[in-house]
Amino acid sequence: MANTPDSNSMWGGRFGGGPAAIMQEINASIPVDKRLWEEDIAASRAHAAMLGAAGIIGADDAVQIDRGLAQIAEEFAATGVPVDLALEDIHMTVESRLKELVGEAAGRLHTARSRNDQVATDFRLWTRTACERIDTGLAAMQAALLARAEDHAGSIMPGFTHLQVAQPVTLGHHLLAYVEMFGRDRGRFADARRRLNESPLGAAALAGTGFPIDRDATAAALGFDRPMANSIDAVSDRDFALEFCASASIAAIHLSRLAEEIVIWASQPFGFISLPDAWSTGSSIMPQKRNPDAAELVRGRAGLLLGAFQRLAVIVKGLPLTYSKDLQDDKETVFGAFDALALSLAAMTGMVETLTFRTDRMRALAASGYSTATDLADWLVRENGLPFREAHHVVGACVKRAEELGVELSALPAADAAAIHPAVTSDVLAALTVEASVASRTSYGGTAPERVRQAIAAARAALEGSNGWR
């Protein structure tokens, strides 16, 4: 019988130590969770201060620990976090360096806590900041859209349903739709931040601790509203991470829809916009091409963000209480979602700020496809008392005849119009301009330029207000 090679020999020199080396590689999270170093040190400093104040550790030890942690923060800020797989994670990396700096006192820091409540605390602190940073990006996106909407409150473009020309609208009104979407996204992140702002610290491994700790003190020191009420929930909950990913997914969908419109509008058949060189690329073979790659990449990133929520949901859905090692992958998932969304927001904001709208082309297409037909139906209802369904039928017949003759609705011959309905005169048809159409849509939330300007003012006031958005 031939000798059977070691089952791990296929991995070569990297795993020369066999199973132990592979286990270390899969078990260590420091390459990912080193990103939590600021949160880990902040939580450790709060914990040490509480232990000292409660008399659980000596005052001198508390002071030494705090000084050591402050020094570690300076080192990591200056040179980065060292990656040693043998130390597994950011918590042991910090504690190991602390021992080098302050000696035996470092071992007292972990009194009355576990890595289970430690990582839950760090992760909540990081996600809280991530919510705030995404909110800042969304607000910048809204501000860019508002500025362009203000420039084009009266610029006319076609409004679409089924990607068919439907009714004339203003470009400002169209852009304000995205301001509303991103405002709802901000509300979702604000809600997620509010719910996650409870402290797991002090829950220890899962059952709490027998030491006389002050969880209210550490919660307050870290800016949490309160300690979490149940120690089991405190170490096992990842709702806050799921909410972040869910909110990020919806925001990414909104960005993707805007990106898709930019791609369509930049195409020659539409020709609604011209993208600056900064947000375009050329073709390797066709010198005339200007490709909307930035918009396409934002559209593509939406898949990553949708996948992040799905991945985290699958990780969590089958876990019994309390902690399981599966949760080690939660941070990589959320970090990736944050990075993708933050980059997409920055790119899309830059595009909106700098693209050029070709309003002449928009205006021309808005007048095509019998886009003012609904205005004629409304006129028949308003001025002649026809039921809307009858008016709809009359106008449909007018459009059909205009299509047969190959003319716009406003150019339908008087005899043909009168044969369909005597109220449809040449004067009425001639008044069916796209300008008149948009000006007539004065209902709240409508596309009339006066309404658009009012909506811009209200949105700007909300954006600049104390709450950041209504």
mmCIF file of C-alpha atoms in Angstrom, residues 180-373:
data_model
loop_
_atom_site.group_PDB
_atom_site.id
_atom_site.type_symbol
_atom_site.label_atom_id
_atom_site.label_comp_id
_atom_site.label_asym_id
_atom_site.label_seq_id
_atom_site.Cartn_x
_atom_site.Cartn_y
_atom_site.Cartn_z
ATOM 1 C CA GLU A 180 -37.103 62.132 -0.176
ATOM 2 C CA MET A 181 -35.725 58.610 -0.615
ATOM 3 C CA PHE A 182 -32.408 59.473 0.998
ATOM 4 C CA GLY A 183 -34.278 61.256 3.780
ATOM 5 C CA ARG A 184 -36.080 58.027 4.605
ATOM 6 C CA ASP A 185 -32.733 56.243 4.553
ATOM 7 C CA ARG A 186 -31.439 58.719 7.117
ATOM 8 C CA GLY A 187 -34.454 57.954 9.276
ATOM 9 C CA ARG A 188 -33.692 54.237 9.138
ATOM 10 C CA PHE A 189 -30.087 54.751 10.236
ATOM 11 C CA ALA A 190 -31.237 57.117 13.002
ATOM 12 C CA ASP A 191 -33.686 54.481 14.239
ATOM 13 C CA ALA A 192 -31.002 51.807 14.119
ATOM 14 C CA ARG A 193 -28.614 54.025 16.071
ATOM 15 C CA ARG A 194 -31.234 54.757 18.720
ATOM 16 C CA ARG A 195 -32.028 51.069 19.244
ATOM 17 C CA LEU A 196 -28.415 49.924 19.387
ATOM 18 C CA ASN A 197 -27.386 52.523 21.955
ATOM 19 C CA GLU A 198 -27.473 50.192 24.968
ATOM 20 C CA SER A 199 -24.365 48.805 26.622
ATOM 21 C CA PRO A 200 -23.594 45.069 26.803
ATOM 22 C CA LEU A 201 -20.548 45.693 29.001
ATOM 23 C CA GLY A 202 -20.849 43.883 32.328
ATOM 24 C CA ALA A 203 -22.886 40.994 30.942
ATOM 25 C CA ALA A 204 -19.618 39.023 31.062
ATOM 26 C CA ALA A 205 -19.706 35.650 29.309
ATOM 27 C CA LEU A 206 -23.502 35.320 29.446
ATOM 28 C CA ALA A 207 -24.747 35.311 33.062
ATOM 29 C CA GLY A 208 -23.473 38.592 34.483
ATOM 30 C CA THR A 209 -20.917 38.703 37.289
ATOM 31 C CA GLY A 210 -20.733 38.427 41.049
ATOM 32 C CA PHE A 211 -18.497 41.485 41.322
ATOM 33 C CA PRO A 212 -20.223 44.701 42.467
ATOM 34 C CA ILE A 213 -19.831 46.439 39.112
ATOM 35 C CA ASP A 214 -21.569 49.648 38.065
ATOM 36 C CA ARG A 215 -22.956 49.051 34.598
ATOM 37 C CA ASP A 216 -24.674 52.438 34.558
ATOM 38 C CA ALA A 217 -21.301 54.118 34.987
ATOM 39 C CA THR A 218 -19.657 52.320 32.073
ATOM 40 C CA ALA A 219 -22.721 52.847 29.883
ATOM 41 C CA ALA A 220 -22.652 56.587 30.579
ATOM 42 C CA ALA A 221 -18.898 56.817 30.058
ATOM 43 C CA LEU A 222 -19.270 55.294 26.605
ATOM 44 C CA GLY A 223 -22.252 57.416 25.589
ATOM 45 C CA PHE A 224 -24.831 54.642 25.799
ATOM 46 C CA ASP A 225 -28.344 55.466 26.962
ATOM 47 C CA ARG A 226 -28.473 52.563 29.404
ATOM 48 C CA PRO A 227 -27.101 49.062 30.059
ATOM 49 C CA MET A 228 -28.797 46.197 28.253
ATOM 50 C CA ALA A 229 -31.389 44.606 30.527
ATOM 51 C CA ASN A 230 -30.596 40.928 29.919
ATOM 52 C CA SER A 231 -27.089 39.488 30.034
ATOM 53 C CA ILE A 232 -27.932 36.628 27.663
ATOM 54 C CA ASP A 233 -29.371 39.013 25.095
ATOM 55 C CA ALA A 234 -26.459 41.380 25.579
ATOM 56 C CA VAL A 235 -23.824 38.938 24.336
ATOM 57 C CA SER A 236 -25.875 37.121 21.692
ATOM 58 C CA ASP A 237 -27.805 39.938 20.025
ATOM 59 C CA ARG A 238 -26.806 41.111 16.558
ATOM 60 C CA ASP A 239 -30.046 42.888 15.676
ATOM 61 C CA PHE A 240 -28.140 46.145 15.515
ATOM 62 C CA ALA A 241 -25.815 44.754 12.843
ATOM 63 C CA LEU A 242 -28.749 43.340 10.891
ATOM 64 C CA GLU A 243 -30.527 46.693 11.059
ATOM 65 C CA PHE A 244 -27.431 48.449 9.804
ATOM 66 C CA CYS A 245 -27.149 46.060 6.865
ATOM 67 C CA ALA A 246 -30.873 46.293 6.118
ATOM 68 C CA SER A 247 -30.760 50.083 6.148
ATOM 69 C CA ALA A 248 -27.639 50.029 3.997
ATOM 70 C CA SER A 249 -29.348 47.683 1.530
ATOM 71 C CA ILE A 250 -32.290 50.024 1.010
ATOM 72 C CA ALA A 251 -29.994 53.028 0.648
ATOM 73 C CA ALA A 252 -27.963 51.081 -1.911
ATOM 74 C CA ILE A 253 -31.128 50.314 -3.858
ATOM 75 C CA HIS A 254 -31.898 54.033 -4.015
ATOM 76 C CA LEU A 255 -28.364 54.785 -5.164
ATOM 77 C CA SER A 256 -28.641 52.036 -7.755
ATOM 78 C CA ARG A 257 -31.853 53.484 -9.171
ATOM 79 C CA LEU A 258 -30.229 56.893 -9.512
ATOM 80 C CA ALA A 259 -27.143 55.297 -11.039
ATOM 81 C CA GLU A 260 -29.318 53.458 -13.544
ATOM 82 C CA GLU A 261 -30.953 56.711 -14.581
ATOM 83 C CA ILE A 262 -27.552 58.332 -15.035
ATOM 84 C CA VAL A 263 -26.480 55.416 -17.247
ATOM 85 C CA ILE A 264 -29.660 55.702 -19.330
ATOM 86 C CA TRP A 265 -29.590 59.494 -19.502
ATOM 87 C CA ALA A 266 -25.945 59.496 -20.613
ATOM 88 C CA SER A 267 -26.671 57.154 -23.534
ATOM 89 C CA GLN A 268 -26.936 58.661 -27.016
ATOM 90 C CA PRO A 269 -30.597 57.711 -27.554
ATOM 91 C CA PHE A 270 -31.479 59.836 -24.513
ATOM 92 C CA GLY A 271 -28.687 62.382 -24.373
ATOM 93 C CA PHE A 272 -30.088 64.020 -21.226
ATOM 94 C CA ILE A 273 -26.746 64.500 -19.503
ATOM 95 C CA SER A 274 -23.057 64.827 -20.125
ATOM 96 C CA LEU A 275 -20.744 63.315 -17.546
ATOM 97 C CA PRO A 276 -17.445 65.033 -16.758
ATOM 98 C CA ASP A 277 -14.199 63.201 -17.428
ATOM 99 C CA ALA A 278 -13.684 62.728 -13.687
ATOM 100 C CA TRP A 279 -16.613 60.301 -13.537
ATOM 101 C CA SER A 280 -16.165 58.597 -16.903
ATOM 102 C CA THR A 281 -13.725 56.277 -18.630
ATOM 103 C CA GLY A 282 -12.872 55.692 -22.261
ATOM 104 C CA SER A 283 -12.849 52.573 -24.363
ATOM 105 C CA SER A 284 -9.661 50.651 -25.118
ATOM 106 C CA ILE A 285 -10.666 50.335 -28.766
ATOM 107 C CA MET A 286 -13.357 52.939 -29.536
ATOM 108 C CA PRO A 287 -11.942 56.462 -29.121
ATOM 109 C CA GLN A 288 -15.319 58.159 -29.254
ATOM 110 C CA LYS A 289 -16.704 56.386 -26.186
ATOM 111 C CA ARG A 290 -17.302 57.966 -22.788
ATOM 112 C CA ASN A 291 -18.517 55.295 -20.400
ATOM 113 C CA PRO A 292 -20.449 56.015 -17.180
ATOM 114 C CA ASP A 293 -18.318 53.550 -15.227
ATOM 115 C CA ALA A 294 -18.703 55.267 -11.848
ATOM 116 C CA ALA A 295 -22.497 55.025 -12.054
ATOM 117 C CA GLU A 296 -22.274 51.410 -13.207
ATOM 118 C CA LEU A 297 -19.998 50.534 -10.296
ATOM 119 C CA VAL A 298 -22.394 52.132 -7.815
ATOM 120 C CA ARG A 299 -25.191 50.116 -9.386
ATOM 121 C CA GLY A 300 -23.108 46.973 -9.032
ATOM 122 C CA ARG A 301 -22.182 47.656 -5.400
ATOM 123 C CA ALA A 302 -25.852 47.318 -4.497
ATOM 124 C CA GLY A 303 -25.485 43.575 -4.953
ATOM 125 C CA LEU A 304 -22.696 43.483 -2.383
ATOM 126 C CA LEU A 305 -24.849 45.360 0.134
ATOM 127 C CA LEU A 306 -27.886 43.162 -0.431
ATOM 128 C CA GLY A 307 -25.621 40.161 0.003
ATOM 129 C CA ALA A 308 -24.250 41.526 3.262
ATOM 130 C CA PHE A 309 -27.669 41.486 4.880
ATOM 131 C CA GLN A 310 -28.367 37.997 3.563
ATOM 132 C CA ARG A 311 -25.016 36.708 4.792
ATOM 133 C CA LEU A 312 -25.465 38.091 8.284
ATOM 134 C CA ALA A 313 -29.057 36.863 8.516
ATOM 135 C CA VAL A 314 -27.904 33.350 7.603
ATOM 136 C CA ILE A 315 -25.127 33.514 10.215
ATOM 137 C CA VAL A 316 -27.529 34.511 12.987
ATOM 138 C CA LYS A 317 -30.697 32.610 12.116
ATOM 139 C CA GLY A 318 -29.644 29.198 13.401
ATOM 140 C CA LEU A 319 -27.636 30.132 16.492
ATOM 141 C CA PRO A 320 -28.781 28.957 19.907
ATOM 142 C CA LEU A 321 -28.224 31.357 22.776
ATOM 143 C CA THR A 322 -25.772 32.675 23.607
ATOM 144 C CA TYR A 323 -22.440 33.066 21.819
ATOM 145 C CA SER A 324 -21.114 30.876 19.008
ATOM 146 C CA LYS A 325 -17.966 31.321 16.963
ATOM 147 C CA ASP A 326 -20.053 31.918 13.838
ATOM 148 C CA LEU A 327 -20.512 35.472 15.107
ATOM 149 C CA GLN A 328 -16.861 36.150 14.402
ATOM 150 C CA ASP A 329 -17.870 36.732 10.765
ATOM 151 C CA ASP A 330 -20.394 39.440 11.623
ATOM 152 C CA LYS A 331 -17.810 42.209 11.653
ATOM 153 C CA GLU A 332 -16.291 41.494 8.262
ATOM 154 C CA THR A 333 -19.819 41.564 6.822
ATOM 155 C CA VAL A 334 -20.806 44.882 8.373
ATOM 156 C CA PHE A 335 -17.430 46.499 7.700
ATOM 157 C CA GLY A 336 -17.757 45.563 4.037
ATOM 158 C CA ALA A 337 -21.296 46.953 3.854
ATOM 159 C CA PHE A 338 -20.194 50.220 5.412
ATOM 160 C CA ASP A 339 -17.216 50.596 3.091
ATOM 161 C CA ALA A 340 -19.275 49.892 -0.030
ATOM 162 C CA LEU A 341 -22.066 52.268 0.945
ATOM 163 C CA ALA A 342 -19.759 55.098 2.022
ATOM 164 C CA LEU A 343 -17.824 54.874 -1.250
ATOM 165 C CA SER A 344 -20.997 54.703 -3.339
ATOM 166 C CA LEU A 345 -22.413 57.757 -1.611
ATOM 167 C CA ALA A 346 -19.235 59.744 -2.175
ATOM 168 C CA ALA A 347 -19.115 58.780 -5.856
ATOM 169 C CA MET A 348 -22.767 59.504 -6.497
ATOM 170 C CA THR A 349 -22.600 62.853 -4.711
ATOM 171 C CA GLY A 350 -19.657 63.841 -6.890
ATOM 172 C CA MET A 351 -21.489 62.848 -10.041
ATOM 173 C CA VAL A 352 -24.648 64.770 -9.150
ATOM 174 C CA GLU A 353 -22.631 67.872 -8.309
ATOM 175 C CA THR A 354 -20.739 67.945 -11.598
ATOM 176 C CA LEU A 355 -22.807 66.386 -14.397
ATOM 177 C CA THR A 356 -24.294 68.680 -17.059
ATOM 178 C CA PHE A 357 -28.006 68.481 -17.821
ATOM 179 C CA ARG A 358 -28.979 68.957 -21.461
ATOM 180 C CA THR A 359 -32.301 70.608 -20.785
ATOM 181 C CA ASP A 360 -32.924 71.349 -24.465
ATOM 182 C CA ARG A 361 -32.915 67.641 -25.220
ATOM 183 C CA MET A 362 -35.087 66.930 -22.178
ATOM 184 C CA ARG A 363 -37.602 69.583 -23.243
ATOM 185 C CA ALA A 364 -37.806 68.207 -26.779
ATOM 186 C CA LEU A 365 -38.455 64.661 -25.634
ATOM 187 C CA ALA A 366 -40.984 65.837 -23.037
ATOM 188 C CA ALA A 367 -43.149 67.142 -25.876
ATOM 189 C CA SER A 368 -43.106 63.825 -27.723
ATOM 190 C CA GLY A 369 -45.244 60.775 -27.277
ATOM 191 C CA TYR A 370 -48.473 62.772 -26.761
ATOM 192 C CA SER A 371 -47.384 63.560 -23.228
ATOM 193 C CA THR A 372 -50.043 66.262 -22.758
ATOM 194 C CA ALA A 373 -52.938 63.927 -23.527
#
